Amino acid sequence: MAVQTKRGGATGVWARWVIANSLAETVGLGSALGIGVVLFPYLQAPGVLAALTTAAAAILAGTLIEGAVVGTAQWFVLRRPLPDIRWRSWALATAVGAFIAWTAGMLPVTLLGADTEAGAGGAAEPSAAAVYGLAAAMGLLAGTILGTPQWLVLRRHVPRAALWIPANALAWAPGMVMAFVAADFLFSGSPGATIVLLAIATLAAIGAVVGAIHGLALVWLLRLARPLGPPVSLSAG
């Protein structure tokens, strides 16, 4: 287990982590929401098979985006304090978590929508408080799912890495509420430059908030793994 620390280490790692997650989630969640806008009419089409096919396409896209974009951005920060961590391991763990989270989120909604489409009448819409409460609960679950495969990688490099799982859950509770707000920007109202800019700003804020929360846990874990005293150079003079 190798941990490298540099001047201004904790603050620098946390700041880079927040920026990396903000940029990555802007691209990742933005692409996922864009795909959702395109596929939404197909999810509402009658027939379970068509809905499941559309959901599978969305899950695959979400998995690839999360693994490639978010996993890579996070690894670029991790590789400095944790040089032994490998991009393939971290990106794969991120993609696996995304696949499970997307599957858990998409399939029940898709099946429910396909089953109730024909008979849905004038059911009352839930209140905003209920919607955002559900979003927070979904965030707790999604964060747990996303953090668990990453924990399997992180535990080889830092002690007490199990903290990473609840840290992700706590980070994604407000993050998912903000994601629901961003979805409202795209799915309601007429599209326009203002709506797109507001959605992008919200996505960047989601990544920053999520990164800021589990970034604190990352800094604490790195401090636990930090060797006592300054790093020693073994290179010959």
Short mmCIF file of C-alpha atoms in Angstrom, two decimals:
data_model
loop_
_atom_site.label_atom_id
_atom_site.label_comp_id
_atom_site.label_asym_id
_atom_site.label_seq_id
_atom_site.Cartn_x
_atom_site.Cartn_y
_atom_site.Cartn_z
CA MET A 1 0.00 0.00 0.00
CA ALA A 2 1.65 3.20 -1.23
CA VAL A 3 0.35 6.64 -0.36
CA GLN A 4 2.06 9.76 -1.59
CA THR A 5 1.45 13.09 0.07
CA LYS A 6 2.42 16.46 -1.27
CA ARG A 7 2.38 20.01 0.02
CA GLY A 8 -1.19 21.15 0.68
CA GLY A 9 -2.20 17.53 0.22
CA ALA A 10 -5.60 17.23 1.94
CA THR A 11 -7.05 20.49 0.64
CA GLY A 12 -5.59 19.92 -2.81
CA VAL A 13 -6.98 16.40 -3.11
CA TRP A 14 -10.42 17.51 -1.92
CA ALA A 15 -10.53 20.47 -4.33
CA ARG A 16 -9.42 18.36 -7.29
CA TRP A 17 -11.95 15.68 -6.34
CA VAL A 18 -14.81 18.20 -6.22
CA ILE A 19 -13.84 19.67 -9.60
CA ALA A 20 -13.39 16.25 -11.20
CA ASN A 21 -16.79 15.04 -9.99
CA SER A 22 -18.48 18.28 -11.02
CA LEU A 23 -17.15 18.06 -14.57
CA ALA A 24 -17.69 14.31 -14.86
CA GLU A 25 -21.26 14.36 -13.59
CA THR A 26 -22.07 17.29 -15.87
CA VAL A 27 -21.04 15.13 -18.82
CA GLY A 28 -22.25 11.82 -17.38
CA LEU A 29 -25.62 12.80 -15.95
CA GLY A 30 -26.14 15.30 -18.77
CA SER A 31 -25.68 12.55 -21.34
CA ALA A 32 -27.91 10.23 -19.35
CA LEU A 33 -30.66 12.85 -19.13
CA GLY A 34 -30.29 13.55 -22.84
CA ILE A 35 -30.67 9.85 -23.56
CA GLY A 36 -33.69 9.82 -21.26
CA VAL A 37 -35.30 12.65 -23.22
CA VAL A 38 -34.82 10.71 -26.46
CA LEU A 39 -36.01 7.37 -25.05
CA PHE A 40 -38.86 8.68 -22.90
CA PRO A 41 -41.57 8.29 -25.59
CA TYR A 42 -40.51 4.68 -26.14
CA LEU A 43 -40.69 3.94 -22.41
CA GLN A 44 -44.32 5.09 -22.51
CA ALA A 45 -45.16 2.94 -25.52
CA PRO A 46 -47.51 0.00 -24.90
CA GLY A 47 -45.98 -3.43 -24.56
CA VAL A 48 -43.62 -4.78 -21.93
CA LEU A 49 -41.04 -6.02 -24.47
CA ALA A 50 -40.62 -2.63 -26.12
CA ALA A 51 -40.35 -0.90 -22.74
CA LEU A 52 -37.78 -3.41 -21.48
CA THR A 53 -35.71 -3.05 -24.65
CA THR A 54 -35.68 0.70 -24.25
CA ALA A 55 -34.78 0.39 -20.56
CA ALA A 56 -31.93 -1.99 -21.43
CA ALA A 57 -30.55 0.58 -23.88
CA ALA A 58 -30.73 3.29 -21.22
CA ILE A 59 -29.04 1.04 -18.64
CA LEU A 60 -26.23 0.16 -21.04
CA ALA A 61 -25.68 3.80 -21.93
CA GLY A 62 -25.67 4.84 -18.28
CA THR A 63 -23.20 2.08 -17.42
CA LEU A 64 -20.78 3.05 -20.17
CA ILE A 65 -21.01 6.75 -19.36
CA GLU A 66 -20.50 6.32 -15.61
CA GLY A 67 -17.65 3.86 -16.04
CA ALA A 68 -15.82 5.86 -18.69
CA VAL A 69 -16.43 9.46 -17.67
CA VAL A 70 -16.93 9.45 -13.89
CA GLY A 71 -14.58 6.55 -13.20
CA THR A 72 -11.80 8.08 -15.29
CA ALA A 73 -12.18 11.55 -13.80
CA GLN A 74 -12.04 10.17 -10.28
CA TRP A 75 -9.04 7.99 -11.09
CA PHE A 76 -7.06 10.99 -12.34
CA VAL A 77 -7.36 12.42 -8.82
CA LEU A 78 -6.80 9.12 -6.99
CA ARG A 79 -3.66 8.17 -8.89
CA ARG A 80 -1.62 10.93 -7.22
CA PRO A 81 -2.14 9.97 -3.56
CA LEU A 82 -2.71 6.29 -4.45
CA PRO A 83 -0.28 5.48 -7.27
CA ASP A 84 -0.95 1.74 -6.98
CA ILE A 85 -4.60 2.09 -7.93
CA ARG A 86 -5.29 1.11 -11.52
CA TRP A 87 -7.59 2.89 -13.95
CA ARG A 88 -9.11 -0.34 -15.20
CA SER A 89 -10.04 -1.49 -11.69
CA TRP A 90 -11.58 1.83 -10.67
CA ALA A 91 -13.43 2.43 -13.95
CA LEU A 92 -14.77 -1.13 -13.95
CA ALA A 93 -15.92 -0.82 -10.33
CA THR A 94 -17.65 2.47 -11.19
CA ALA A 95 -19.32 0.89 -14.21
CA VAL A 96 -20.50 -2.15 -12.22
CA GLY A 97 -22.04 0.09 -9.57
CA ALA A 98 -23.69 2.20 -12.27
CA PHE A 99 -25.08 -0.89 -13.98
CA ILE A 100 -26.68 -2.18 -10.79
CA ALA A 101 -27.98 1.27 -9.82
CA TRP A 102 -29.43 1.94 -13.27
CA THR A 103 -31.02 -1.51 -13.37
CA ALA A 104 -32.52 -1.09 -9.90
CA GLY A 105 -33.88 2.32 -10.86
CA MET A 106 -35.06 1.69 -14.42
CA LEU A 107 -36.64 -1.76 -14.47
CA PRO A 108 -39.28 -1.36 -11.71
CA VAL A 109 -40.39 2.00 -13.13
CA THR A 110 -40.46 0.59 -16.66
CA LEU A 111 -42.49 -2.48 -15.70
CA LEU A 112 -44.89 -0.43 -13.60
CA GLY A 113 -45.37 2.04 -16.42
CA ALA A 114 -45.98 -0.72 -18.97
CA ASP A 115 -48.49 -2.47 -16.72
CA THR A 116 -50.45 0.63 -15.76
CA GLU A 117 -50.35 2.58 -19.02
CA ALA A 118 -53.64 1.22 -20.29
CA GLY A 119 -55.56 1.59 -17.06
CA ALA A 120 -54.07 4.79 -15.68
CA GLY A 121 -56.90 7.19 -15.09
CA GLY A 122 -56.98 10.37 -13.12
CA ALA A 123 -54.73 9.33 -10.26
CA ALA A 124 -53.61 12.26 -8.16
CA GLU A 125 -50.01 13.28 -8.59
CA PRO A 126 -47.80 13.05 -5.48
CA SER A 127 -46.81 16.24 -3.71
CA ALA A 128 -43.42 17.83 -4.25
CA ALA A 129 -42.40 16.86 -0.71
CA ALA A 130 -43.23 13.21 -1.43
CA VAL A 131 -41.35 13.27 -4.75
CA TYR A 132 -38.21 14.79 -3.25
CA GLY A 133 -38.41 12.55 -0.20
CA LEU A 134 -38.49 9.58 -2.55
CA ALA A 135 -35.57 11.09 -4.47
CA ALA A 136 -33.51 11.34 -1.27
CA ALA A 137 -34.31 7.70 -0.42
CA MET A 138 -33.32 6.68 -3.95
CA GLY A 139 -30.09 8.62 -3.50
CA LEU A 140 -29.27 6.72 -0.31
CA LEU A 141 -29.82 3.43 -2.14
CA ALA A 142 -28.01 4.49 -5.31
CA GLY A 143 -25.05 5.83 -3.35
CA THR A 144 -24.76 2.56 -1.46
CA ILE A 145 -24.85 0.62 -4.73
CA LEU A 146 -22.34 2.92 -6.44
CA GLY A 147 -19.96 2.96 -3.49
CA THR A 148 -19.83 -0.78 -2.82
CA PRO A 149 -17.85 -1.91 -5.92
CA GLN A 150 -15.50 1.05 -5.48
CA TRP A 151 -15.00 0.04 -1.86
CA LEU A 152 -13.83 -3.40 -3.03
CA VAL A 153 -11.02 -1.61 -4.90
CA LEU A 154 -10.32 1.07 -2.31
CA ARG A 155 -9.95 -1.36 0.59
CA ARG A 156 -6.73 -2.69 -0.97
CA HIS A 157 -5.16 0.76 -0.68
CA VAL A 158 -6.49 2.43 2.49
CA PRO A 159 -7.60 1.20 5.93
CA ARG A 160 -11.22 1.48 7.09
CA ALA A 161 -12.34 1.81 3.48
CA ALA A 162 -15.84 0.61 4.42
CA LEU A 163 -16.56 4.27 5.25
CA TRP A 164 -16.70 4.84 1.50
CA ILE A 165 -20.11 3.14 1.25
CA PRO A 166 -22.09 5.30 3.72
CA ALA A 167 -20.19 8.37 2.47
CA ASN A 168 -21.53 7.73 -1.04
CA ALA A 169 -25.02 7.12 0.32
CA LEU A 170 -24.99 10.44 2.20
CA ALA A 171 -23.54 12.22 -0.83
CA TRP A 172 -26.16 10.97 -3.26
CA ALA A 173 -29.17 11.73 -1.04
CA PRO A 174 -29.01 15.48 -1.81
CA GLY A 175 -27.49 14.71 -5.21
CA MET A 176 -30.53 12.71 -6.30
CA VAL A 177 -32.89 15.44 -5.15
CA MET A 178 -30.95 17.88 -7.30
CA ALA A 179 -31.03 15.37 -10.18
CA PHE A 180 -34.83 15.33 -10.00
CA VAL A 181 -34.77 19.13 -10.26
CA ALA A 182 -32.48 18.91 -13.30
CA ALA A 183 -34.82 16.37 -14.89
CA ASP A 184 -37.70 18.81 -14.46
CA PHE A 185 -35.75 21.36 -16.49
CA LEU A 186 -35.52 18.97 -19.44
CA PHE A 187 -38.86 17.15 -19.28
CA SER A 188 -41.11 20.13 -18.57
CA GLY A 189 -41.55 23.29 -20.56
CA SER A 190 -40.36 24.10 -24.04
CA PRO A 191 -36.66 23.51 -24.72
CA GLY A 192 -34.50 26.57 -25.05
CA ALA A 193 -31.08 28.01 -24.29
CA THR A 194 -32.11 29.13 -20.80
CA ILE A 195 -33.44 25.71 -19.86
CA VAL A 196 -30.30 23.99 -21.15
CA LEU A 197 -28.00 26.39 -19.27
CA LEU A 198 -29.97 25.94 -16.04
CA ALA A 199 -29.80 22.16 -16.45
CA ILE A 200 -26.03 22.26 -17.06
CA ALA A 201 -25.52 24.48 -14.01
CA THR A 202 -27.61 22.11 -11.90
CA LEU A 203 -25.67 19.08 -13.13
CA ALA A 204 -22.38 20.77 -12.30
CA ALA A 205 -23.74 21.60 -8.84
CA ILE A 206 -24.82 17.97 -8.34
CA GLY A 207 -21.31 16.74 -9.09
CA ALA A 208 -19.78 19.39 -6.83
CA VAL A 209 -22.10 18.62 -3.89
CA VAL A 210 -21.68 14.85 -4.23
CA GLY A 211 -17.92 15.19 -4.66
CA ALA A 212 -17.63 17.57 -1.71
CA ILE A 213 -19.39 15.12 0.61
CA HIS A 214 -17.67 11.86 -0.25
CA GLY A 215 -14.49 13.83 -0.94
CA LEU A 216 -14.32 14.55 2.80
CA ALA A 217 -14.43 10.82 3.44
CA LEU A 218 -11.70 10.28 0.86
CA VAL A 219 -9.42 12.81 2.55
CA TRP A 220 -9.98 11.16 5.92
CA LEU A 221 -9.17 7.74 4.48
CA LEU A 222 -6.01 9.07 2.87
CA ARG A 223 -4.92 10.57 6.19
CA LEU A 224 -5.35 7.17 7.84
CA ALA A 225 -3.16 5.60 5.16
CA ARG A 226 -0.54 8.36 5.18
CA PRO A 227 2.88 7.26 6.42
CA LEU A 228 4.29 9.14 9.41
CA GLY A 229 6.68 11.87 8.42
CA PRO A 230 7.44 13.33 4.98
CA PRO A 231 7.84 11.01 1.98
CA VAL A 232 11.39 9.73 1.57
CA SER A 233 13.11 9.80 -1.81
CA LEU A 234 15.16 6.72 -2.59
CA SER A 235 16.70 8.09 -5.75
CA ALA A 236 20.47 8.32 -5.82
CA GLY A 237 21.97 11.79 -5.60
#
